[in-house]
mmCIF file of C-alpha atoms in Angstrom:
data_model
loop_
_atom_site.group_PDB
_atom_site.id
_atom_site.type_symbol
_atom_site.label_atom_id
_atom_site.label_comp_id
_atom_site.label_asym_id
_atom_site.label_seq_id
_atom_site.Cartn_x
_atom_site.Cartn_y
_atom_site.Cartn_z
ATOM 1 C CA UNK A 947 -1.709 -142.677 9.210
ATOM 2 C CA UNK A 948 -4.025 -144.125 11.928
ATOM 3 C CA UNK A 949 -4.185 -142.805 15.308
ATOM 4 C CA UNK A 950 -1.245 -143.381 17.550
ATOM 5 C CA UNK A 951 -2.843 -143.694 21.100
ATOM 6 C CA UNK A 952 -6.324 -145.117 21.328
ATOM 7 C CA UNK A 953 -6.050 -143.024 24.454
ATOM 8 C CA UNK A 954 -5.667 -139.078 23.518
ATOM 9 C CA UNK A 955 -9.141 -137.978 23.925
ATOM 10 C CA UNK A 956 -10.937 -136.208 27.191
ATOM 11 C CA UNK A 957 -13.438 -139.601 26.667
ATOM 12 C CA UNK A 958 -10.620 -142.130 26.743
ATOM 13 C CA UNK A 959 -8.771 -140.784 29.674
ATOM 14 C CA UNK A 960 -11.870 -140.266 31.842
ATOM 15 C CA UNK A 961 -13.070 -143.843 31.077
ATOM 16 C CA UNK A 962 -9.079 -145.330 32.275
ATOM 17 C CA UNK A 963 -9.061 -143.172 35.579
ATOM 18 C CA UNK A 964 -12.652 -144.384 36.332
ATOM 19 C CA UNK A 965 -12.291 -148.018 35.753
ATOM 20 C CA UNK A 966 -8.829 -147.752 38.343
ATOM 21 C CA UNK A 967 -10.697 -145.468 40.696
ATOM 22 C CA UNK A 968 -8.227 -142.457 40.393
ATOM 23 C CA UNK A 969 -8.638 -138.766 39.443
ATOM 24 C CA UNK A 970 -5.663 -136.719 38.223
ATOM 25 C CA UNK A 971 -3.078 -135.400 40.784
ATOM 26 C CA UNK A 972 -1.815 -131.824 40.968
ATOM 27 C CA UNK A 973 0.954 -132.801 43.054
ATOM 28 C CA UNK A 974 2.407 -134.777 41.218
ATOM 29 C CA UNK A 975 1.699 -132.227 38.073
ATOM 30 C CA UNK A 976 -0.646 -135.216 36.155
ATOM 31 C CA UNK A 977 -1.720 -133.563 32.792
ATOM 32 C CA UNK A 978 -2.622 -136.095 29.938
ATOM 33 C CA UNK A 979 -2.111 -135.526 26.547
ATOM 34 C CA UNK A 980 -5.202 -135.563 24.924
ATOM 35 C CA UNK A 981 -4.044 -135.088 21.410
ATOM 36 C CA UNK A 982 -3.063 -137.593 18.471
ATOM 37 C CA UNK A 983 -1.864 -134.951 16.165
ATOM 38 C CA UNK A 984 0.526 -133.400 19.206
ATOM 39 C CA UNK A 985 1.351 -137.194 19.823
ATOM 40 C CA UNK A 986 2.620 -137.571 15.729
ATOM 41 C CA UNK A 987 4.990 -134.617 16.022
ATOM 42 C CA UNK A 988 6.837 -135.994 19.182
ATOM 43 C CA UNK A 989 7.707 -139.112 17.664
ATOM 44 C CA UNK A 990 8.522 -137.258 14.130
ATOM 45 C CA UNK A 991 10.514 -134.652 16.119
ATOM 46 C CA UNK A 992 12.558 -137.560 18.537
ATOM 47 C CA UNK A 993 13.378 -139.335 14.931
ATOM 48 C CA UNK A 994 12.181 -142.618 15.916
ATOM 49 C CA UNK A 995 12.891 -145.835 13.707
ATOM 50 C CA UNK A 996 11.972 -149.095 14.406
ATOM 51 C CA UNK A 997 14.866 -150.177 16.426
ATOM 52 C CA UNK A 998 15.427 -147.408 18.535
ATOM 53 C CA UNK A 999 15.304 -147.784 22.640
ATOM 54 C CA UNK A 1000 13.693 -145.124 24.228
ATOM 55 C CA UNK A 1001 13.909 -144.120 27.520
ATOM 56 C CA UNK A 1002 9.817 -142.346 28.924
ATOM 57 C CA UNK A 1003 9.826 -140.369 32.343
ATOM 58 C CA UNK A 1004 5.867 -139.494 33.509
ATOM 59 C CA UNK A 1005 4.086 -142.410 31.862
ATOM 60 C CA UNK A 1006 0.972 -141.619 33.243
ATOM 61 C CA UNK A 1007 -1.762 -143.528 32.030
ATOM 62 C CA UNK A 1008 0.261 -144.652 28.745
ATOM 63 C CA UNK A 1009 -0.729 -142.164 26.241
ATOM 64 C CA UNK A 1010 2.498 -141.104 24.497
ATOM 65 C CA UNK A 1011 4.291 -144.455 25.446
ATOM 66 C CA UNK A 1012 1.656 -146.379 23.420
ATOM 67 C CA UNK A 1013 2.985 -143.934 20.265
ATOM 68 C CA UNK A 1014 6.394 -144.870 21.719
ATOM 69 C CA UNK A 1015 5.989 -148.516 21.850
ATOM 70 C CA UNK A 1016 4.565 -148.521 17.948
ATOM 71 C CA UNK A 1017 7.677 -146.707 16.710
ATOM 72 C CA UNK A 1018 10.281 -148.053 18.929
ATOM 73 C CA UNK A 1019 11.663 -151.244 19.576
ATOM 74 C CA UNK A 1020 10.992 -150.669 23.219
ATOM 75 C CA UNK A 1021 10.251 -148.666 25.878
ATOM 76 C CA UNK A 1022 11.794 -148.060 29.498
ATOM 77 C CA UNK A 1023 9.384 -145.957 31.547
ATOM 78 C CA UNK A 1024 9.816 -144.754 34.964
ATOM 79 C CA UNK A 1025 6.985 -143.278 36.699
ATOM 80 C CA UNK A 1026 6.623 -142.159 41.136
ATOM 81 C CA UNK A 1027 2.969 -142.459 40.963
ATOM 82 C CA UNK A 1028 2.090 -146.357 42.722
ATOM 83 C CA UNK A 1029 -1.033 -146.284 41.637
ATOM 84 C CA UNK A 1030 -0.362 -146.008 38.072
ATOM 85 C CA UNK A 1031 1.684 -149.858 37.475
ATOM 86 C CA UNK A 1032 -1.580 -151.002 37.549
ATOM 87 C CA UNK A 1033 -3.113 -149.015 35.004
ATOM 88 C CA UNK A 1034 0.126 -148.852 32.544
ATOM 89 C CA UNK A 1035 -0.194 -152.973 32.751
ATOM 90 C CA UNK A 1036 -3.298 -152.564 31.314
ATOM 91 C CA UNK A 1037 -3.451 -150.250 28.357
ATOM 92 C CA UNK A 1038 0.446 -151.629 27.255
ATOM 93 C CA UNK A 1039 -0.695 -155.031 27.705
ATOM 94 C CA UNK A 1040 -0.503 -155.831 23.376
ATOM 95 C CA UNK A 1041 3.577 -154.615 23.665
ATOM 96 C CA UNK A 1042 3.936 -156.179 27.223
ATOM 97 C CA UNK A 1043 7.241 -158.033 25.348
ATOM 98 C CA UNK A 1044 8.826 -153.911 24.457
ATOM 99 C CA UNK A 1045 7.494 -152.074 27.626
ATOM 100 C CA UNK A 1046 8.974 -152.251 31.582
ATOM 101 C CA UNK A 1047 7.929 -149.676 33.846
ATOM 102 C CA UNK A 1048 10.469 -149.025 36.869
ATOM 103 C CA UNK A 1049 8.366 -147.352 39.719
ATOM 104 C CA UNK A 1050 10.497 -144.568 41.320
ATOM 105 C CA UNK A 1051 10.963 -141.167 41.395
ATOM 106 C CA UNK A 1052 12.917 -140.217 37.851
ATOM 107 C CA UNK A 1053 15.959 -138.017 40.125
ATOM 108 C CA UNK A 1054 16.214 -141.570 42.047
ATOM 109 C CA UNK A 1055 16.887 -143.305 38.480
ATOM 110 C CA UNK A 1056 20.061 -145.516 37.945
ATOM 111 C CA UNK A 1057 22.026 -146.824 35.116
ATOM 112 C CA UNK A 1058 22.234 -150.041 36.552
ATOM 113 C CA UNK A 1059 17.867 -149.612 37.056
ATOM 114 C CA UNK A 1060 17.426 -149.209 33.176
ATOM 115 C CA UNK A 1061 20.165 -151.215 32.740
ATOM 116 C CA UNK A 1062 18.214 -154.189 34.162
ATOM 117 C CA UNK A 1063 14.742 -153.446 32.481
ATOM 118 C CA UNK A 1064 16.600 -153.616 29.545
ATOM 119 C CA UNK A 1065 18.000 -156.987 30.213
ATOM 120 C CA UNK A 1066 14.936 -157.955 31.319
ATOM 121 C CA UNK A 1067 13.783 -157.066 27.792
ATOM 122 C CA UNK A 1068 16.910 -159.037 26.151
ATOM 123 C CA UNK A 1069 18.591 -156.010 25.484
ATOM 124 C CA UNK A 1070 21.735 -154.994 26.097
ATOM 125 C CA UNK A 1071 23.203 -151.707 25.882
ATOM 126 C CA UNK A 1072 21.200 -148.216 27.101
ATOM 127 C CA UNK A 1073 18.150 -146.323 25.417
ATOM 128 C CA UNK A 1074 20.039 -143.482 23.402
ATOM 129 C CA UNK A 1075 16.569 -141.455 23.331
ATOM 130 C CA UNK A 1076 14.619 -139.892 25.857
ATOM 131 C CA UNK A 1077 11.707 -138.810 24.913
ATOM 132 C CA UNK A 1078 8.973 -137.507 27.529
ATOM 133 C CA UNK A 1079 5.845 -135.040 28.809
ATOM 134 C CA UNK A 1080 7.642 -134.155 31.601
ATOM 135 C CA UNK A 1081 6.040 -133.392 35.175
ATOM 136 C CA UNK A 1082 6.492 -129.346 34.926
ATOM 137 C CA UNK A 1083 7.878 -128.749 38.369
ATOM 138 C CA UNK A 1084 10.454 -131.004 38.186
ATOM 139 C CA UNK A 1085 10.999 -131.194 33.915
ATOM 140 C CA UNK A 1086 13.929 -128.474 33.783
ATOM 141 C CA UNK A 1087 15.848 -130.320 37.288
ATOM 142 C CA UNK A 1088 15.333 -134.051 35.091
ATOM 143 C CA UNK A 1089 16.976 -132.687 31.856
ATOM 144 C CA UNK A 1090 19.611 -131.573 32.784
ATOM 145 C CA UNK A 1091 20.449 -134.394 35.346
ATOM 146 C CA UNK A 1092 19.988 -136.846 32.810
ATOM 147 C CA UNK A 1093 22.808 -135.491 30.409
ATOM 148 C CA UNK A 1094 24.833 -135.047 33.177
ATOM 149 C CA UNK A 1095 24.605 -138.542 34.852
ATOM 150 C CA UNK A 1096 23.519 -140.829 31.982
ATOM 151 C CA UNK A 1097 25.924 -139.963 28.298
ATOM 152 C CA UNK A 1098 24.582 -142.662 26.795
ATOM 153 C CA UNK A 1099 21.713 -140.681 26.003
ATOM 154 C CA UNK A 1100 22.279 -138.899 22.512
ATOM 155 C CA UNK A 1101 18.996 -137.140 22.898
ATOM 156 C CA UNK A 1102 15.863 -135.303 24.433
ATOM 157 C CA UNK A 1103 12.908 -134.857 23.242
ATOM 158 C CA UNK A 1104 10.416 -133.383 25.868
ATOM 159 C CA UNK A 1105 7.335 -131.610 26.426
ATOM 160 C CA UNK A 1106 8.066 -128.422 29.103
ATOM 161 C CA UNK A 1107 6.766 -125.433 30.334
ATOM 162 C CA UNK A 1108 7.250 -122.584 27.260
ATOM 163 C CA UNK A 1109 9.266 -120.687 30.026
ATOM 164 C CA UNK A 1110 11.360 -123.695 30.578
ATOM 165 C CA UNK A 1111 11.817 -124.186 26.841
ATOM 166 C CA UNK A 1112 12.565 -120.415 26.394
ATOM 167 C CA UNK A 1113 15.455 -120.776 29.116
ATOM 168 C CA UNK A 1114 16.956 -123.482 27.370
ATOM 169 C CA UNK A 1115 17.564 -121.838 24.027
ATOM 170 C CA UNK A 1116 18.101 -118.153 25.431
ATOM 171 C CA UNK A 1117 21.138 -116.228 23.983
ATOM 172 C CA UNK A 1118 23.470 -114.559 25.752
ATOM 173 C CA UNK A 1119 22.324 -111.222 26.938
ATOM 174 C CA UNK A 1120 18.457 -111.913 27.593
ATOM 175 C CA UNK A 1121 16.927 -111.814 30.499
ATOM 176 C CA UNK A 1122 16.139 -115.700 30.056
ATOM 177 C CA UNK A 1123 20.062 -116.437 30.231
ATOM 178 C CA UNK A 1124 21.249 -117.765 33.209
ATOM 179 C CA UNK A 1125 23.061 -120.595 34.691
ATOM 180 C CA UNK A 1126 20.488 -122.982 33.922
ATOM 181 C CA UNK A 1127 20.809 -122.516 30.255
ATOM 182 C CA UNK A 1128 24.893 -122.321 30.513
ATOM 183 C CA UNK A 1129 24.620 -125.996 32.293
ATOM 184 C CA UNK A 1130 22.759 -127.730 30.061
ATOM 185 C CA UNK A 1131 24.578 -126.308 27.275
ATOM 186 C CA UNK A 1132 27.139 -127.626 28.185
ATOM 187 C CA UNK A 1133 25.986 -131.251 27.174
ATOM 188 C CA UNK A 1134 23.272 -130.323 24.587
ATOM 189 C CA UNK A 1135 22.039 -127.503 21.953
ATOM 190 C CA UNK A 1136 18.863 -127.286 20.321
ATOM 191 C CA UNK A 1137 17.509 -129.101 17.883
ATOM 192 C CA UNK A 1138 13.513 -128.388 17.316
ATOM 193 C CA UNK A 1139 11.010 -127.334 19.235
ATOM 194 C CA UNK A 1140 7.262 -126.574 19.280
ATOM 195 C CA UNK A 1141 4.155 -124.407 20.801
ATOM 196 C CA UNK A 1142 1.597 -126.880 22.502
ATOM 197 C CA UNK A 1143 -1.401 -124.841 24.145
ATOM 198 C CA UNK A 1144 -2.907 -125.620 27.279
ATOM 199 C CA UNK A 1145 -6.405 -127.420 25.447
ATOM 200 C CA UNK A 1146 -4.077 -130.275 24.688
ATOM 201 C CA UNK A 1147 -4.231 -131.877 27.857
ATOM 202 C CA UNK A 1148 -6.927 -132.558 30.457
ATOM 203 C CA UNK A 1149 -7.024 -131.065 32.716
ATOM 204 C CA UNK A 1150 -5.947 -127.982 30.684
ATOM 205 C CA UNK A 1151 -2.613 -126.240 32.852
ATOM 206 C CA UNK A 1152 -2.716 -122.447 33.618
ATOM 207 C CA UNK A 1153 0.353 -122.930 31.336
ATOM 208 C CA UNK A 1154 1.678 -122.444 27.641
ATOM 209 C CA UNK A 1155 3.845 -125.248 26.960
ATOM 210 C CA UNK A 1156 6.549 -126.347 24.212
ATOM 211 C CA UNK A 1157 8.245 -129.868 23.143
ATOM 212 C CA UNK A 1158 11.706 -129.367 22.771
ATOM 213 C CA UNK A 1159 14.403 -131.329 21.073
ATOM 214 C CA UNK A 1160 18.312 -131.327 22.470
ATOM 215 C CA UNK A 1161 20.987 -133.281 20.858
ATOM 216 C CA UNK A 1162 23.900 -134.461 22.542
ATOM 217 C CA UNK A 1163 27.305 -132.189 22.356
ATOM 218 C CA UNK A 1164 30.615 -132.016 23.434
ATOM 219 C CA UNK A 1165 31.491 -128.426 23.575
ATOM 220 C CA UNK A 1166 34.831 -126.518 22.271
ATOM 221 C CA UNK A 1167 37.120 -124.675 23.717
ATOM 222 C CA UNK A 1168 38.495 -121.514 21.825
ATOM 223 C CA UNK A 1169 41.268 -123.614 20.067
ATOM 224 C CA UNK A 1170 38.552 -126.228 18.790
ATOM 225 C CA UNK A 1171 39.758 -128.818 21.240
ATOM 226 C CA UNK A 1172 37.135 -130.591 22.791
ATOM 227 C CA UNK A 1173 36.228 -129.423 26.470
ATOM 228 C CA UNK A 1174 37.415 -132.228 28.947
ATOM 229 C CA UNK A 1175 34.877 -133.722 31.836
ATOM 230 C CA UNK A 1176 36.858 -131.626 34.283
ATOM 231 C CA UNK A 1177 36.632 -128.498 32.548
ATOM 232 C CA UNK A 1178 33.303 -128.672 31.522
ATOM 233 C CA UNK A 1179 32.477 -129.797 35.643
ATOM 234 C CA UNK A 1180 34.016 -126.530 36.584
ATOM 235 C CA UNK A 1181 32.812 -124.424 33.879
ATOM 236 C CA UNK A 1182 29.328 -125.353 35.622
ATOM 237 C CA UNK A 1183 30.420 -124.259 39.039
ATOM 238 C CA UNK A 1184 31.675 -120.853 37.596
ATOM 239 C CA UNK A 1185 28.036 -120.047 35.888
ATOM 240 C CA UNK A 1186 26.385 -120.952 38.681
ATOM 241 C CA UNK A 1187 29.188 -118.562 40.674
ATOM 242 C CA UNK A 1188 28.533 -115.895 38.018
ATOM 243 C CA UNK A 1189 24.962 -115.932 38.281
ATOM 244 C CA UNK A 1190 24.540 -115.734 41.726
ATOM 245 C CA UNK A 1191 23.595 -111.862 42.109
ATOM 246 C CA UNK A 1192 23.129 -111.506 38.598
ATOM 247 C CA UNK A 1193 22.897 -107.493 38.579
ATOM 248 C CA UNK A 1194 26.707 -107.546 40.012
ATOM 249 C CA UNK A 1195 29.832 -107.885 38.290
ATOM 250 C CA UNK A 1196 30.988 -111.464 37.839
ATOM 251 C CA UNK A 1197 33.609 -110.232 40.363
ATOM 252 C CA UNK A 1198 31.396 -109.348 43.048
ATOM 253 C CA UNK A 1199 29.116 -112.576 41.996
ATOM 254 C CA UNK A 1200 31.558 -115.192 42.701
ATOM 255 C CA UNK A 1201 33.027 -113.567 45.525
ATOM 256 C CA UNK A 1202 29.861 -113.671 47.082
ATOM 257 C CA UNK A 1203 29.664 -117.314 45.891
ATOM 258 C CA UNK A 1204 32.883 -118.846 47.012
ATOM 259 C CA UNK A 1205 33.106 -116.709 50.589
ATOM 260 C CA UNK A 1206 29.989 -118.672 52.087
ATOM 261 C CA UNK A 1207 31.185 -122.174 50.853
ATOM 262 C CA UNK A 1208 33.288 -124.537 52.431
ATOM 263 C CA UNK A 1209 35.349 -127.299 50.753
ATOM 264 C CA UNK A 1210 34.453 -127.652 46.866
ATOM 265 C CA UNK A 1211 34.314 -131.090 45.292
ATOM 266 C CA UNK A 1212 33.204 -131.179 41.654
ATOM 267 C CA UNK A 1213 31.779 -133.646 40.118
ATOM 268 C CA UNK A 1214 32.824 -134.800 36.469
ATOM 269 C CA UNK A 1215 30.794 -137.099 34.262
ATOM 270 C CA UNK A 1216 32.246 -140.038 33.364
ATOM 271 C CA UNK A 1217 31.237 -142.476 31.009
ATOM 272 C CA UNK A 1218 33.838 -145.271 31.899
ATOM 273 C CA UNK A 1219 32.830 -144.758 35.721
ATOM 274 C CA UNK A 1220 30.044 -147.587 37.188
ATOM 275 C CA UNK A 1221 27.517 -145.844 39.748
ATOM 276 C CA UNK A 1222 28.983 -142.993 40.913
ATOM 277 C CA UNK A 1223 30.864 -140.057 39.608
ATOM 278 C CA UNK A 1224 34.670 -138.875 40.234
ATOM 279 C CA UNK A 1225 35.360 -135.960 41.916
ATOM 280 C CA UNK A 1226 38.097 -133.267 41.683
ATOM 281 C CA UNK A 1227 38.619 -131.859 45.272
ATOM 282 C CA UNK A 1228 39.160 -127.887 44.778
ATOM 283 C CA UNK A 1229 40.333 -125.542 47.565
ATOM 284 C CA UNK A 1230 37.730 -124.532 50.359
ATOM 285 C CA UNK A 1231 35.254 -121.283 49.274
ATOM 286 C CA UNK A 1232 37.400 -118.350 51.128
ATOM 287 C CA UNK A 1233 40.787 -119.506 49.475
ATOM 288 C CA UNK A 1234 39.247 -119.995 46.144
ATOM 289 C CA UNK A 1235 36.969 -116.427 46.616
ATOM 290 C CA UNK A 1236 40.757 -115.190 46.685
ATOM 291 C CA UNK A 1237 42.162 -116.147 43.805
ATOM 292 C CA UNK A 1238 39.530 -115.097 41.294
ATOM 293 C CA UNK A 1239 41.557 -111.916 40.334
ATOM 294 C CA UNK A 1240 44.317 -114.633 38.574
ATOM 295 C CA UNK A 1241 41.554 -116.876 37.647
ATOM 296 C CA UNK A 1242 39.747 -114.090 35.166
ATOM 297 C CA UNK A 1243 43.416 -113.197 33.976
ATOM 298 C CA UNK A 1244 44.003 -117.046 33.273
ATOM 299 C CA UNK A 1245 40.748 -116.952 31.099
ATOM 300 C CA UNK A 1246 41.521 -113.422 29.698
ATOM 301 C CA UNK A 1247 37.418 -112.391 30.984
ATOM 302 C CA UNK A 1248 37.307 -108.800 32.409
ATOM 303 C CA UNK A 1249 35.777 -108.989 35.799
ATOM 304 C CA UNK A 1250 33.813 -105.955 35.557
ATOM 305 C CA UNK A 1251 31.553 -107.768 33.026
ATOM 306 C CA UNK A 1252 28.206 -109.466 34.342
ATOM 307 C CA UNK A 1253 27.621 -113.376 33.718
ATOM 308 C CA UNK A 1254 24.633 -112.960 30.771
ATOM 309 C CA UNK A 1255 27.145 -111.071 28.767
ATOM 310 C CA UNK A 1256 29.388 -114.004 28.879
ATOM 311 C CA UNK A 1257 29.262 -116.368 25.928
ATOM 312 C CA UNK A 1258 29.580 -120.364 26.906
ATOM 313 C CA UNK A 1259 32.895 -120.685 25.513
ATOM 314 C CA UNK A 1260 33.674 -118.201 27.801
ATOM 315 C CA UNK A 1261 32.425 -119.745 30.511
ATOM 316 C CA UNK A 1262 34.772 -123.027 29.575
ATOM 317 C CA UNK A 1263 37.904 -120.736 29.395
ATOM 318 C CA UNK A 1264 36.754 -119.523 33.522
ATOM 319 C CA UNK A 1265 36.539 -123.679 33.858
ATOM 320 C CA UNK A 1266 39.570 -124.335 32.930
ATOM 321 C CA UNK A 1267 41.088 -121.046 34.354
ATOM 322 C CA UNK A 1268 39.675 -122.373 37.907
ATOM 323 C CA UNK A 1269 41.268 -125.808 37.656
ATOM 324 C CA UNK A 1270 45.067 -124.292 36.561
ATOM 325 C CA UNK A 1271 44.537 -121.013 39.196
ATOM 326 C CA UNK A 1272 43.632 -123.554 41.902
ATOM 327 C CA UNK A 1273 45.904 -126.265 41.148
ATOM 328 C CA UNK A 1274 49.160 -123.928 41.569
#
């Protein structure tokens, strides 16, 4: 197989950052792949076929979407960084008829915004595949926003900090566990993953990183039944409850949790819904801090216990133990 990106060397990406006049930005967490062979194992590990529509966060300078754009039917990119259009215009000039690059800040992104450069593509429908080298400060906040707000995407196939990776597929009872991992678990397992070390990129981060697959899942509640929107909505707010002091009981946890909050509105993804997701109003913190004695009953979960012992199925029956408790 020939090389996939004329543009993973050090040589390459010095000579397209010179010709535009830019240098690589730390704020924005710019670090370009520099590797063909890392390149080839993204694209073999997202499963990409010819018809696929993928949908590229961090562009950069076009590196990985020019492996995208020969093993895709085409490519929606969004990218913050105004002085990179230019430069992406350029190097993905031969597949200018697969590629549109939407210039905004990825946690800004729309349905209706890919939506469009899709149609502008004469596509219809929504890239199933997401496949990126994620900006590192904001890669574990994009993930799991983008199952959340977007279903249609089946999958993710990212690059990420190795900590960030680690969190992802930690098991209950490690000290990588947490809330995080409970969330996105909610909408996605594991499906692959592997090392990349920092003298893949230029500049080189102070960082170990990993590219990680996650498929698309609708979790199960304890009788098989699939977990509803709502439930899994609230199962959310409960980790995120339970891991709030996470040496304390999931007792003490949430009580802390709920006390300090006002009026509760969760919201549940929906794919029927247009921009804009429904919400389910719950009672305010204080009365809902109160009822968590009947609401670990409901879900038959002994308070005493601390939220990294708790298994995610667990965390669904405290879901759906919040909406019944509250709902009384």
């Amino acid at each position: 197989m020939g090389r996939l990106s004329p543009l993973a060397s050090v040589a390459a990406t010095r000579e397209v950052l010179d010709r535009h006049g830019l240098a690589t930005k730390k704020a924005l967490g710019q670090n370009f792949l520099i590797n063909d062979d890392v390149l080839a194992k993204i694209v073999s590990l997202a499963e990409l076929d010819g018809d696929d529509a993928v949908l590229e966060v961090g562009p950069g300078i076009g590196t990985l979407t020019i492996a995208l754009l020969k093993n895709a039917r085409c490519v929606v990119s969004v990218e913050r960084d105004t002085d990179l259009p230019a430069v992406l215009e350029e190097t993905c000039a031969p597949w200018a008829d697969a590629f549109r690059l939407i210039n905004k800040d990825a946690l800004d992104l729309s349905a209706d915004d890919v939506e469009a450069a899709m149609a502008s593509l004469g596509r219809e429908g929504l890239p199933a595949k997401f496949v990126a080298n994620l900006p590192y400060a904001v890669a574990a906040t994009i993930i799991l926003d983008f199952f959340e707000r977007f279903p249609w995407l089946a999958s993710a196939t990212v690059m990420v900090q190795k900590e960030v990776a680690d969190r992802i597929t930690a098991q209950p009872g490690s000290k990588n566990y947490g809330a995080y991992t409970v969330k996105l678990g909610l909408y996605a397992e594991p499906a692959g993953r592997f090392a990349v070390g920092p003298g893949n990129f230029f500049p080189p981060p102070r960082v170990d990183s990993a590219v990680i697959r996650l498929n698309r899942r609708v979790p199960l509640m304890a009788d098989g039944a699939p977990a509803s929107p709502e439930v899994i909505a609230a199962a959310a707010l409960m980790a995120d409850a339970a891991f709030t002091n996470r040496r304390k009981t999931i007792a003490n946890s949430c009580k802390t949790y709920f006390s300090g909050r006002g009026p509760i509105l969760l919201g549940v993804a929906d794919s029927s819904a247009a921009e804009g997701a429904p919400t389910i109003a719950l009672p305010d913190g204080a009365a809902t801090a109160e009822r968590l004695p009947a609401i670990f009953e409901a879900a038959a979960i002994d308070p005493r216990r601390r939220g990294e012992t708790l298994t995610q199925q667990e965390f669904l029956a405290l879901g759906a133990a919040l909406l019944r408790v509250t709902a009384a």
